Amino acid sequence: MAMKDPYEVLGVSRTAGDAEIKKAYRRLARKSHPDVNLGDTGAHKRFQEIAAAYEILKDPRKKERFDRFGDTGEAPEPSAAPQPGGPWGQGPFGRQRQPPSGGGGPAGGGFRWSGDVSDLFSDLFSGGGAGIGLGEDEDAAAAITIPFRDAVLGGTISFSARIPRRCTRCRGTGHVAKAACPACHGSGSLVETESLTVRIPAGVDTGARIRVPGKGRTENGDLYLAITVEKHPYFNREGDDIVAEVPVTVPEAYLGAEIEVPTVKGPVRARIPAGTASGQRFRLKGRGIENLRTGTTGDHYYRVRVLVPTVQSEEGRHLVEALGKLYARDLRGDLPRGV
Ligand SMILES: [Zn+2]
């Protein structure tokens, strides 16, 4: 995965200092998450670029390596790229099955930060005692990755964050009786570790933003969580629709059959007609993702994949030779012989 020049991504010069880089990152990270951009993968990609660029430029060692060699290090994107044809594309069906999303994560949500939140908060507040209300912006932002299951069904995530709060001793002034406040050492604010639980609305998608009121840089500011949804090993999401592959036998495809199709909310009995070809796609209306924000529900598409038995036997040979006689014409007779 080729990465762009981090200086270019953040729009800063090569001589930019830490503070300038930080400022550019914060401004761009927030901008790439408009409140309503559900399913906007462009915004999501942009955000990842910004995060990756900052990842390099905030780390003196990585920054130096880039400055000297143009080396951007390892790609930060944690989720594996889907294989062409979906995760069931190669090998016998079932061999590549992975544990369902959410099953292996920690209790209470199984989310993970894609960044270090304490780092993010300390970043926001470094700069020599910028007290409550003195910052240029009262909001804060953090990126989180949530399991596919929580995105589809809704859920909660719990985490602790270091949140700056107005010092109660000096009421944020930094002074007590003309001396520096002993509680906050004159800064006017104290950083407190707070446990937060945030509800994930069903139907949320990568690129969405969740606002946590009052948990920003000040009591008046909000914390914005930039959501990335993990890929599911079986269900492919396209907006609110789901596309997934269902393997069927040659007799099922030839004769037609009623089969069980997995959907995000459980298996559904569905028909495939006689004479179904591999790759044909069918729709289960309203069996996709229920999106609470838009009030609509997507559809589930299942694509049939006809699998040939792998056991070789004398009997099988006779059966299949008989089957071969049923093709009315030469299947490849109409194909071009070249350009
Ligand atoms: Zn104080």
mmCIF file of C-alpha atoms and ligand atoms in Angstrom:
data_model
loop_
_atom_site.group_PDB
_atom_site.id
_atom_site.type_symbol
_atom_site.label_atom_id
_atom_site.label_comp_id
_atom_site.label_asym_id
_atom_site.label_seq_id
_atom_site.Cartn_x
_atom_site.Cartn_y
_atom_site.Cartn_z
ATOM 1 C CA MET A 1 0.000 0.000 0.000
ATOM 2 C CA ALA A 2 1.775 3.133 -1.180
ATOM 3 C CA MET A 3 1.420 5.996 1.233
ATOM 4 C CA LYS A 4 1.285 9.640 0.369
ATOM 5 C CA ASP A 5 3.804 12.183 1.545
ATOM 6 C CA PRO A 6 2.700 12.918 5.120
ATOM 7 C CA TYR A 7 3.686 16.580 4.850
ATOM 8 C CA GLU A 8 1.507 16.902 1.791
ATOM 9 C CA VAL A 9 -1.402 15.105 3.455
ATOM 10 C CA LEU A 10 -1.316 17.428 6.458
ATOM 11 C CA GLY A 11 -0.595 20.463 4.294
ATOM 12 C CA VAL A 12 2.444 21.571 6.253
ATOM 13 C CA SER A 13 5.948 22.446 5.164
ATOM 14 C CA ARG A 14 8.940 20.203 5.823
ATOM 15 C CA THR A 15 10.181 22.635 8.394
ATOM 16 C CA ALA A 16 6.930 22.622 10.364
ATOM 17 C CA GLY A 17 7.332 22.147 14.114
ATOM 18 C CA ASP A 18 5.465 19.731 16.362
ATOM 19 C CA ALA A 19 2.846 22.273 17.329
ATOM 20 C CA GLU A 20 2.068 23.173 13.742
ATOM 21 C CA ILE A 21 1.846 19.531 12.715
ATOM 22 C CA LYS A 22 -0.452 18.765 15.638
ATOM 23 C CA LYS A 23 -2.664 21.697 14.809
ATOM 24 C CA ALA A 24 -2.939 20.707 11.165
ATOM 25 C CA TYR A 25 -3.769 17.129 12.123
ATOM 26 C CA ARG A 26 -6.527 18.168 14.511
ATOM 27 C CA ARG A 27 -8.080 20.551 12.031
ATOM 28 C CA LEU A 28 -8.055 18.036 9.165
ATOM 29 C CA ALA A 29 -9.170 15.079 11.286
ATOM 30 C CA ARG A 30 -12.240 16.976 12.363
ATOM 31 C CA LYS A 31 -12.942 18.253 8.870
ATOM 32 C CA SER A 32 -12.855 14.779 7.378
ATOM 33 C CA HIS A 33 -15.709 13.738 9.657
ATOM 34 C CA PRO A 34 -18.756 15.766 8.786
ATOM 35 C CA ASP A 35 -21.666 14.883 11.032
ATOM 36 C CA VAL A 36 -23.646 13.206 8.296
ATOM 37 C CA ASN A 37 -21.453 11.106 6.117
ATOM 38 C CA LEU A 38 -22.747 7.616 6.730
ATOM 39 C CA GLY A 39 -21.145 5.259 4.302
ATOM 40 C CA ASP A 40 -18.965 7.957 2.826
ATOM 41 C CA THR A 41 -15.858 5.900 2.219
ATOM 42 C CA GLY A 42 -14.134 8.917 0.684
ATOM 43 C CA ALA A 43 -14.199 10.733 3.997
ATOM 44 C CA HIS A 44 -13.097 7.597 5.775
ATOM 45 C CA LYS A 45 -10.141 7.107 3.452
ATOM 46 C CA ARG A 46 -9.177 10.706 3.842
ATOM 47 C CA PHE A 47 -9.274 10.380 7.607
ATOM 48 C CA GLN A 48 -7.067 7.300 7.498
ATOM 49 C CA GLU A 49 -4.569 9.146 5.332
ATOM 50 C CA ILE A 50 -4.506 12.007 7.807
ATOM 51 C CA ALA A 51 -4.101 9.648 10.770
ATOM 52 C CA ALA A 52 -1.331 7.725 9.021
ATOM 53 C CA ALA A 53 0.492 10.925 8.129
ATOM 54 C CA TYR A 54 0.270 12.165 11.693
ATOM 55 C CA GLU A 55 1.422 8.789 12.988
ATOM 56 C CA ILE A 56 4.704 9.376 11.162
ATOM 57 C CA LEU A 57 5.214 13.066 11.784
ATOM 58 C CA LYS A 58 4.462 12.963 15.513
ATOM 59 C CA ASP A 59 7.057 10.262 16.096
ATOM 60 C CA PRO A 60 10.579 11.733 15.933
ATOM 61 C CA ARG A 61 12.101 8.404 14.849
ATOM 62 C CA LYS A 62 9.557 7.742 12.094
ATOM 63 C CA LYS A 63 9.721 11.363 11.031
ATOM 64 C CA GLU A 64 13.485 11.225 10.704
ATOM 65 C CA ARG A 65 13.285 7.989 8.744
ATOM 66 C CA PHE A 66 10.826 9.592 6.358
ATOM 67 C CA ASP A 67 12.867 12.790 6.050
ATOM 68 C CA ARG A 68 15.987 10.820 5.222
ATOM 69 C CA PHE A 69 14.737 7.863 3.221
ATOM 70 C CA GLY A 70 11.152 8.673 2.321
ATOM 71 C CA ASP A 71 10.207 5.555 4.259
ATOM 72 C CA THR A 72 6.657 5.557 5.595
ATOM 73 C CA GLY A 73 7.103 2.330 7.532
ATOM 74 C CA GLU A 74 4.417 -0.271 7.860
ATOM 75 C CA ALA A 75 0.876 0.452 6.750
ATOM 76 C CA PRO A 76 -1.250 1.367 9.759
ATOM 77 C CA GLU A 77 -4.494 -0.039 8.321
ATOM 78 C CA PRO A 78 -5.315 -2.999 10.588
ATOM 79 C CA SER A 79 -8.085 -4.699 8.651
ATOM 80 C CA ALA A 80 -7.126 -7.131 5.942
ATOM 81 C CA ALA A 81 -8.092 -6.275 2.403
ATOM 82 C CA PRO A 82 -10.909 -8.469 1.115
ATOM 83 C CA GLN A 83 -9.866 -11.027 -1.453
ATOM 84 C CA PRO A 84 -11.384 -10.866 -4.901
ATOM 85 C CA GLY A 85 -14.563 -12.875 -4.875
ATOM 86 C CA GLY A 86 -14.988 -12.561 -1.135
ATOM 87 C CA PRO A 87 -13.406 -14.452 1.702
ATOM 88 C CA TRP A 88 -14.882 -17.730 0.481
ATOM 89 C CA GLY A 89 -13.218 -17.303 -2.863
ATOM 90 C CA GLN A 90 -10.588 -20.009 -2.630
ATOM 91 C CA GLY A 91 -10.408 -23.500 -1.296
ATOM 92 C CA PRO A 92 -13.115 -25.799 -0.066
ATOM 93 C CA PHE A 93 -16.022 -24.076 1.586
ATOM 94 C CA GLY A 94 -15.593 -23.625 5.284
ATOM 95 C CA ARG A 95 -11.858 -23.939 5.389
ATOM 96 C CA GLN A 96 -11.305 -20.214 5.759
ATOM 97 C CA ARG A 97 -14.043 -19.633 8.269
ATOM 98 C CA GLN A 98 -13.034 -17.111 10.878
ATOM 99 C CA PRO A 99 -14.588 -16.530 14.288
ATOM 100 C CA PRO A 100 -17.559 -14.204 14.038
ATOM 101 C CA SER A 101 -16.901 -10.575 14.775
ATOM 102 C CA GLY A 102 -17.302 -9.694 18.422
ATOM 103 C CA GLY A 103 -16.841 -13.263 19.597
ATOM 104 C CA GLY A 104 -13.206 -12.929 20.495
ATOM 105 C CA GLY A 105 -13.066 -9.381 21.749
ATOM 106 C CA PRO A 106 -12.945 -8.208 25.321
ATOM 107 C CA ALA A 107 -16.193 -8.267 27.281
ATOM 108 C CA GLY A 108 -18.481 -5.288 27.033
ATOM 109 C CA GLY A 109 -18.245 -4.385 23.400
ATOM 110 C CA GLY A 110 -14.974 -5.663 22.043
ATOM 111 C CA PHE A 111 -14.041 -2.390 20.425
ATOM 112 C CA ARG A 112 -10.521 -1.178 20.115
ATOM 113 C CA TRP A 113 -9.031 2.223 19.726
ATOM 114 C CA SER A 114 -7.166 2.657 16.530
ATOM 115 C CA GLY A 115 -5.192 5.326 18.287
ATOM 116 C CA ASP A 116 -4.004 5.876 21.807
ATOM 117 C CA VAL A 117 -6.654 7.939 23.514
ATOM 118 C CA SER A 118 -4.548 9.152 26.420
ATOM 119 C CA ASP A 119 -2.041 10.241 23.842
ATOM 120 C CA LEU A 120 -4.693 12.068 21.932
ATOM 121 C CA PHE A 121 -5.966 13.891 24.971
ATOM 122 C CA SER A 122 -2.529 14.798 26.185
ATOM 123 C CA ASP A 123 -1.741 16.005 22.675
ATOM 124 C CA LEU A 124 -4.728 18.245 22.792
ATOM 125 C CA PHE A 125 -3.685 19.720 26.070
ATOM 126 C CA SER A 126 0.011 20.014 25.834
ATOM 127 C CA GLY A 127 1.415 23.438 25.208
ATOM 128 C CA GLY A 128 2.234 24.806 28.617
ATOM 129 C CA GLY A 129 -0.837 25.217 30.760
ATOM 130 C CA ALA A 130 -3.441 26.310 28.292
ATOM 131 C CA GLY A 131 -6.267 26.499 30.772
ATOM 132 C CA ILE A 132 -9.917 25.771 30.383
ATOM 133 C CA GLY A 133 -11.470 27.891 27.698
ATOM 134 C CA LEU A 134 -8.181 29.239 26.449
ATOM 135 C CA GLY A 135 -7.794 26.701 23.670
ATOM 136 C CA GLU A 136 -8.712 27.455 20.095
ATOM 137 C CA ASP A 137 -11.354 24.745 20.076
ATOM 138 C CA GLU A 138 -13.372 23.106 22.805
ATOM 139 C CA ASP A 139 -14.103 19.854 21.005
ATOM 140 C CA ALA A 140 -11.944 16.756 20.946
ATOM 141 C CA ALA A 141 -11.800 13.881 18.490
ATOM 142 C CA ALA A 142 -10.770 10.254 18.685
ATOM 143 C CA ALA A 143 -10.872 7.361 16.266
ATOM 144 C CA ILE A 144 -12.348 4.009 17.254
ATOM 145 C CA THR A 145 -12.818 0.704 15.514
ATOM 146 C CA ILE A 146 -15.933 -1.279 16.370
ATOM 147 C CA PRO A 147 -16.919 -4.866 15.579
ATOM 148 C CA PHE A 148 -19.207 -5.469 12.608
ATOM 149 C CA ARG A 149 -21.800 -6.973 14.939
ATOM 150 C CA ASP A 150 -22.078 -3.818 17.069
ATOM 151 C CA ALA A 151 -22.374 -1.694 13.943
ATOM 152 C CA VAL A 152 -25.253 -3.808 12.633
ATOM 153 C CA LEU A 153 -27.164 -4.535 15.821
ATOM 154 C CA GLY A 154 -26.129 -1.521 17.887
ATOM 155 C CA GLY A 155 -24.233 -1.804 21.144
ATOM 156 C CA THR A 156 -22.205 0.086 23.668
ATOM 157 C CA ILE A 157 -18.526 0.737 24.062
ATOM 158 C CA SER A 158 -16.832 1.514 27.348
ATOM 159 C CA PHE A 159 -13.476 3.110 27.749
ATOM 160 C CA SER A 160 -11.623 5.446 30.033
ATOM 161 C CA ALA A 161 -10.326 8.734 28.793
ATOM 162 C CA ARG A 162 -8.204 11.393 30.370
ATOM 163 C CA ILE A 163 -10.367 14.453 30.307
ATOM 164 C CA PRO A 164 -9.290 17.910 31.437
ATOM 165 C CA ARG A 165 -11.660 19.575 33.839
ATOM 166 C CA ARG A 166 -11.813 22.994 35.373
ATOM 167 C CA CYS A 167 -9.995 23.073 38.679
ATOM 168 C CA THR A 168 -12.580 23.441 41.440
ATOM 169 C CA ARG A 169 -10.076 24.789 43.960
ATOM 170 C CA CYS A 170 -9.358 27.960 41.995
ATOM 171 C CA ARG A 171 -12.444 27.809 39.735
ATOM 172 C CA GLY A 172 -10.202 27.706 36.716
ATOM 173 C CA THR A 173 -8.395 30.959 37.422
ATOM 174 C CA GLY A 174 -5.097 29.305 38.373
ATOM 175 C CA HIS A 175 -4.761 31.542 41.432
ATOM 176 C CA VAL A 176 -5.692 31.254 45.080
ATOM 177 C CA ALA A 177 -5.151 34.400 47.097
ATOM 178 C CA LYS A 178 -2.736 35.867 44.523
ATOM 179 C CA ALA A 179 -0.568 32.743 44.597
ATOM 180 C CA ALA A 180 -0.482 29.927 42.075
ATOM 181 C CA CYS A 181 -3.228 27.398 42.827
ATOM 182 C CA PRO A 182 -1.659 24.428 44.665
ATOM 183 C CA ALA A 183 -4.137 21.949 43.171
ATOM 184 C CA CYS A 184 -3.580 22.684 39.478
ATOM 185 C CA HIS A 185 -0.231 24.460 39.783
ATOM 186 C CA GLY A 186 -1.656 27.537 38.183
ATOM 187 C CA SER A 187 -2.957 25.923 35.014
ATOM 188 C CA GLY A 188 -6.621 26.240 35.987
ATOM 189 C CA SER A 189 -7.404 22.690 34.943
ATOM 190 C CA LEU A 190 -6.871 19.145 36.140
ATOM 191 C CA VAL A 191 -6.823 16.048 33.985
ATOM 192 C CA GLU A 192 -9.170 13.404 35.318
ATOM 193 C CA THR A 193 -9.545 9.828 34.176
ATOM 194 C CA GLU A 194 -13.178 9.227 33.453
ATOM 195 C CA SER A 195 -15.007 6.053 32.457
ATOM 196 C CA LEU A 196 -17.268 6.633 29.502
ATOM 197 C CA THR A 197 -19.912 4.386 28.026
ATOM 198 C CA VAL A 198 -21.176 5.339 24.620
ATOM 199 C CA ARG A 199 -24.098 3.845 22.755
ATOM 200 C CA ILE A 200 -23.529 2.766 19.161
ATOM 201 C CA PRO A 201 -26.711 3.195 17.122
ATOM 202 C CA ALA A 202 -27.643 0.234 14.940
ATOM 203 C CA GLY A 203 -26.708 0.697 11.298
ATOM 204 C CA VAL A 204 -23.674 2.890 11.880
ATOM 205 C CA ASP A 205 -21.006 2.616 9.191
ATOM 206 C CA THR A 206 -17.395 3.549 8.669
ATOM 207 C CA GLY A 207 -17.029 7.295 8.399
ATOM 208 C CA ALA A 208 -19.819 8.051 10.854
ATOM 209 C CA ARG A 209 -19.187 10.277 13.809
ATOM 210 C CA ILE A 210 -20.652 9.850 17.262
ATOM 211 C CA ARG A 211 -20.842 12.867 19.503
ATOM 212 C CA VAL A 212 -20.257 12.471 23.227
ATOM 213 C CA PRO A 213 -21.560 15.711 24.724
ATOM 214 C CA GLY A 214 -19.552 17.505 27.370
ATOM 215 C CA LYS A 215 -16.487 15.285 27.078
ATOM 216 C CA GLY A 216 -14.337 17.516 24.932
ATOM 217 C CA ARG A 217 -11.500 19.760 25.907
ATOM 218 C CA THR A 218 -13.799 21.698 28.190
ATOM 219 C CA GLU A 219 -17.190 21.164 29.828
ATOM 220 C CA ASN A 220 -18.685 23.014 26.873
ATOM 221 C CA GLY A 221 -16.893 20.916 24.304
ATOM 222 C CA ASP A 222 -17.842 17.555 22.863
ATOM 223 C CA LEU A 223 -15.869 14.446 22.109
ATOM 224 C CA TYR A 224 -16.297 13.179 18.560
ATOM 225 C CA LEU A 225 -15.677 9.500 17.948
ATOM 226 C CA ALA A 226 -14.747 8.753 14.362
ATOM 227 C CA ILE A 227 -16.065 5.282 13.617
ATOM 228 C CA THR A 228 -14.406 2.572 11.607
ATOM 229 C CA VAL A 229 -16.353 -0.671 11.299
ATOM 230 C CA GLU A 230 -14.361 -3.900 11.098
ATOM 231 C CA LYS A 231 -14.888 -6.051 8.058
ATOM 232 C CA HIS A 232 -16.848 -9.247 8.544
ATOM 233 C CA PRO A 233 -15.303 -12.448 7.222
ATOM 234 C CA TYR A 234 -18.562 -13.498 5.545
ATOM 235 C CA PHE A 235 -20.997 -10.583 5.222
ATOM 236 C CA ASN A 236 -19.910 -7.843 2.811
ATOM 237 C CA ARG A 237 -21.576 -4.529 3.415
ATOM 238 C CA GLU A 238 -22.586 -2.212 0.562
ATOM 239 C CA GLY A 239 -24.310 0.740 2.134
ATOM 240 C CA ASP A 240 -27.149 -0.860 4.053
ATOM 241 C CA ASP A 241 -27.219 -3.881 1.765
ATOM 242 C CA ILE A 242 -25.399 -7.109 2.480
ATOM 243 C CA VAL A 243 -23.835 -9.257 -0.199
ATOM 244 C CA ALA A 244 -22.685 -12.769 0.633
ATOM 245 C CA GLU A 245 -21.994 -15.959 -1.192
ATOM 246 C CA VAL A 246 -23.876 -19.222 -0.665
ATOM 247 C CA PRO A 247 -22.407 -22.507 -1.901
ATOM 248 C CA VAL A 248 -24.811 -25.003 -3.455
ATOM 249 C CA THR A 249 -24.415 -28.473 -4.916
ATOM 250 C CA VAL A 250 -24.705 -29.278 -8.604
ATOM 251 C CA PRO A 251 -28.054 -31.107 -8.037
ATOM 252 C CA GLU A 252 -29.429 -28.118 -6.077
ATOM 253 C CA ALA A 253 -28.467 -25.743 -8.876
ATOM 254 C CA TYR A 254 -29.844 -28.054 -11.563
ATOM 255 C CA LEU A 255 -33.097 -29.045 -9.892
ATOM 256 C CA GLY A 256 -33.728 -25.938 -7.809
ATOM 257 C CA ALA A 257 -33.861 -26.085 -4.013
ATOM 258 C CA GLU A 258 -34.898 -24.420 -0.836
ATOM 259 C CA ILE A 259 -31.770 -23.539 1.107
ATOM 260 C CA GLU A 260 -30.885 -21.773 4.341
ATOM 261 C CA VAL A 261 -29.269 -18.396 3.700
ATOM 262 C CA PRO A 262 -27.348 -16.727 6.548
ATOM 263 C CA THR A 263 -28.324 -13.087 7.063
ATOM 264 C CA VAL A 264 -27.069 -10.602 9.659
ATOM 265 C CA LYS A 265 -30.088 -11.310 11.864
ATOM 266 C CA GLY A 266 -30.123 -15.070 11.429
ATOM 267 C CA PRO A 267 -30.743 -17.703 8.773
ATOM 268 C CA VAL A 268 -33.628 -17.362 6.320
ATOM 269 C CA ARG A 269 -35.135 -20.099 4.118
ATOM 270 C CA ALA A 270 -34.863 -19.075 0.496
ATOM 271 C CA ARG A 271 -35.371 -20.672 -2.913
ATOM 272 C CA ILE A 272 -33.052 -20.979 -5.829
ATOM 273 C CA PRO A 273 -34.770 -21.836 -9.108
ATOM 274 C CA ALA A 274 -33.980 -24.867 -11.255
ATOM 275 C CA GLY A 275 -31.141 -24.187 -13.668
ATOM 276 C CA THR A 276 -29.388 -21.628 -11.485
ATOM 277 C CA ALA A 277 -25.891 -20.775 -12.675
ATOM 278 C CA SER A 278 -22.889 -20.140 -10.487
ATOM 279 C CA GLY A 279 -22.620 -16.408 -9.777
ATOM 280 C CA GLN A 280 -26.341 -15.697 -10.046
ATOM 281 C CA ARG A 281 -27.543 -13.282 -7.430
ATOM 282 C CA PHE A 282 -30.848 -13.236 -5.545
ATOM 283 C CA ARG A 283 -32.386 -10.716 -3.217
ATOM 284 C CA LEU A 284 -33.998 -11.039 0.194
ATOM 285 C CA LYS A 285 -35.821 -7.759 0.587
ATOM 286 C CA GLY A 286 -35.442 -6.001 3.932
ATOM 287 C CA ARG A 287 -32.972 -8.560 5.287
ATOM 288 C CA GLY A 288 -30.013 -6.200 5.168
ATOM 289 C CA ILE A 289 -28.980 -3.605 7.711
ATOM 290 C CA GLU A 290 -31.601 -1.675 9.626
ATOM 291 C CA ASN A 291 -30.301 1.861 9.730
ATOM 292 C CA LEU A 292 -31.713 3.778 12.682
ATOM 293 C CA ARG A 293 -30.399 7.082 11.395
ATOM 294 C CA THR A 294 -32.032 6.897 7.994
ATOM 295 C CA GLY A 295 -34.992 4.791 9.106
ATOM 296 C CA THR A 296 -34.514 2.416 6.185
ATOM 297 C CA THR A 297 -33.507 -1.207 5.950
ATOM 298 C CA GLY A 298 -31.253 -2.615 3.273
ATOM 299 C CA ASP A 299 -31.592 -5.883 1.383
ATOM 300 C CA HIS A 300 -29.629 -9.086 1.563
ATOM 301 C CA TYR A 301 -28.170 -10.388 -1.693
ATOM 302 C CA TYR A 302 -26.951 -13.941 -1.860
ATOM 303 C CA ARG A 303 -24.775 -15.005 -4.722
ATOM 304 C CA VAL A 304 -24.894 -18.679 -5.576
ATOM 305 C CA ARG A 305 -21.655 -20.555 -5.982
ATOM 306 C CA VAL A 306 -22.031 -23.985 -7.522
ATOM 307 C CA LEU A 307 -19.458 -26.378 -6.110
ATOM 308 C CA VAL A 308 -18.370 -29.565 -7.794
ATOM 309 C CA PRO A 309 -17.850 -32.634 -5.579
ATOM 310 C CA THR A 310 -14.181 -33.333 -4.999
ATOM 311 C CA VAL A 311 -14.452 -37.067 -4.344
ATOM 312 C CA GLN A 312 -13.337 -38.964 -7.446
ATOM 313 C CA SER A 313 -14.928 -42.351 -8.050
ATOM 314 C CA GLU A 314 -15.932 -44.677 -10.855
ATOM 315 C CA GLU A 315 -19.602 -44.032 -10.110
ATOM 316 C CA GLY A 316 -19.011 -40.290 -10.101
ATOM 317 C CA ARG A 317 -17.372 -40.483 -13.502
ATOM 318 C CA HIS A 318 -20.423 -42.225 -14.984
ATOM 319 C CA LEU A 319 -22.846 -39.775 -13.399
ATOM 320 C CA VAL A 320 -20.943 -36.734 -14.608
ATOM 321 C CA GLU A 321 -20.467 -38.107 -18.101
ATOM 322 C CA ALA A 322 -24.253 -38.501 -18.241
ATOM 323 C CA LEU A 323 -24.586 -34.932 -16.962
ATOM 324 C CA GLY A 324 -22.243 -33.694 -19.688
ATOM 325 C CA LYS A 325 -24.646 -34.957 -22.354
ATOM 326 C CA LEU A 326 -27.320 -32.542 -21.056
ATOM 327 C CA TYR A 327 -25.505 -29.435 -22.307
ATOM 328 C CA ALA A 328 -27.390 -28.422 -25.462
ATOM 329 C CA ARG A 329 -24.461 -26.686 -27.113
ATOM 330 C CA ASP A 330 -20.737 -26.088 -26.938
ATOM 331 C CA LEU A 331 -20.435 -23.605 -24.068
ATOM 332 C CA ARG A 332 -17.268 -22.031 -25.450
ATOM 333 C CA GLY A 333 -18.258 -22.133 -29.114
ATOM 334 C CA ASP A 334 -19.122 -18.410 -29.220
ATOM 335 C CA LEU A 335 -16.005 -17.155 -27.461
ATOM 336 C CA PRO A 336 -13.564 -15.029 -29.477
ATOM 337 C CA ARG A 337 -10.328 -16.708 -30.505
ATOM 338 C CA GLY A 338 -8.291 -13.652 -29.627
ATOM 339 C CA VAL A 339 -8.354 -9.884 -30.084
HETATM 340 ZN ZN ZN B 1 -6.522 25.381 40.462
#
